[in-house]
Tab-separated table of C-alpha atoms in Angstrom:
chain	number	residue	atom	x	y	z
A	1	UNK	CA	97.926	90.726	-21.281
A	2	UNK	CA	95.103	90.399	-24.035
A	3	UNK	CA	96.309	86.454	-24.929
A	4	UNK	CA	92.889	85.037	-26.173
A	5	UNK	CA	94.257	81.433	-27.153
A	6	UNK	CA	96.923	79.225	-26.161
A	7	UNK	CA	97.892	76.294	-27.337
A	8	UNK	CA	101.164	73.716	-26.119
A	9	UNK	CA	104.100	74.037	-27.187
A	10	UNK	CA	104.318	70.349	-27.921
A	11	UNK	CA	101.152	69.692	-29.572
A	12	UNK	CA	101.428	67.429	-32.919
A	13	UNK	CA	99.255	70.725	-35.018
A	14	UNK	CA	101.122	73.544	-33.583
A	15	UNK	CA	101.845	74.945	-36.746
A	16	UNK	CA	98.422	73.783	-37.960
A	17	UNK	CA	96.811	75.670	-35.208
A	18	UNK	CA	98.623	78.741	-35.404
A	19	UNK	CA	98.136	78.994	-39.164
A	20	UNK	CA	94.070	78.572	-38.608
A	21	UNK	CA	94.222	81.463	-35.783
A	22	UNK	CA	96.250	83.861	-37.992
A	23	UNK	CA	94.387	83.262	-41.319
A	24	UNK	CA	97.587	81.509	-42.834
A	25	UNK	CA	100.438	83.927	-41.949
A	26	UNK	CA	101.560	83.226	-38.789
A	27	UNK	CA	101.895	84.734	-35.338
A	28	UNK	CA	103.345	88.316	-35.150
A	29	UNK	CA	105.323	87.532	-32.700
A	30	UNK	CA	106.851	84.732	-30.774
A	31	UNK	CA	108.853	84.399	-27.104
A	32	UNK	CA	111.258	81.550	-26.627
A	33	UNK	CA	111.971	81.310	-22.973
A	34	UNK	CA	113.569	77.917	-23.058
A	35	UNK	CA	116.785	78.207	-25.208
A	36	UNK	CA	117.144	75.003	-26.599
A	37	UNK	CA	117.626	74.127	-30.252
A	38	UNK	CA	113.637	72.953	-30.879
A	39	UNK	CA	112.205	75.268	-28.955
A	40	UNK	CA	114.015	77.887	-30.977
A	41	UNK	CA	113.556	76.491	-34.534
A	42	UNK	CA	109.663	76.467	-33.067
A	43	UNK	CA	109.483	79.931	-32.429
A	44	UNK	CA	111.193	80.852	-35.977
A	45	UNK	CA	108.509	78.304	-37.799
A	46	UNK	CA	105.550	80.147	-35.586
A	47	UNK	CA	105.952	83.622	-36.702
A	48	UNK	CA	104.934	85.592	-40.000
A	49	UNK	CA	107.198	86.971	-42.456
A	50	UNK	CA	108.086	90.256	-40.709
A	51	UNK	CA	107.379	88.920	-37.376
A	52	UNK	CA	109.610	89.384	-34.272
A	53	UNK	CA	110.892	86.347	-31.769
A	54	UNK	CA	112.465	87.655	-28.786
A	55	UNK	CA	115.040	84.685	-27.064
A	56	UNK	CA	114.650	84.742	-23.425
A	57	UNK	CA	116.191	81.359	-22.615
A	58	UNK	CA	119.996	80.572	-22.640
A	59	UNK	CA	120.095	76.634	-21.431
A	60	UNK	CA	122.378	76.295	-24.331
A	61	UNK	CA	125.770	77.918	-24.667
A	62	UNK	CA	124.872	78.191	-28.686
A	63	UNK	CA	122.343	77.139	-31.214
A	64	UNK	CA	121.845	77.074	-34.730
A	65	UNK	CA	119.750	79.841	-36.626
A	66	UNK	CA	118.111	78.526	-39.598
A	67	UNK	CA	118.711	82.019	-41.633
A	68	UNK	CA	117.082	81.098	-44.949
A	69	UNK	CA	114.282	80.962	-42.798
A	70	UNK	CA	114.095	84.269	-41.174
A	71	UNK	CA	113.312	87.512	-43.121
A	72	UNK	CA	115.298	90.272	-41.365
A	73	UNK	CA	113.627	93.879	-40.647
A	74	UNK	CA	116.337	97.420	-41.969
């Protein structure tokens, strides 16, 4: 699928990391397959301005979306 890193979800330098693969801007895209609250606001935090998150997961009837965070695409 051409994935040449990974690194866990629940690793203390997650951000860290994925800031030092991308050269600072963040990872174009991001798949949250879990649906819960964290693992959402993770995926938003992990991506680049511009970049897409696709939500697979649904454990959760609802959750929040930071949207001061997110930078929608026209």
């Amino acid at each position: 699928m051409g994935a040449t890193h990974t690194i866990k979800a629940d690793d203390s330098e997650l951000q860290g990391k994925i800031r030092a693969l991308t050269c600072g801007r963040g990872a174009d895209t991001a798949f949250e397959a879990v649906g819960l609250p964290q693992t959402v606001k993770t995926a938003i935090e992990s991506v680049r301005k511009g970049g897409s998150i696709t939500l697979i997961g649904n454990l959760k009837p609802s959750v929040e979306l930071p949207l001061q965070t997110w930078s929608f695409a026209n």
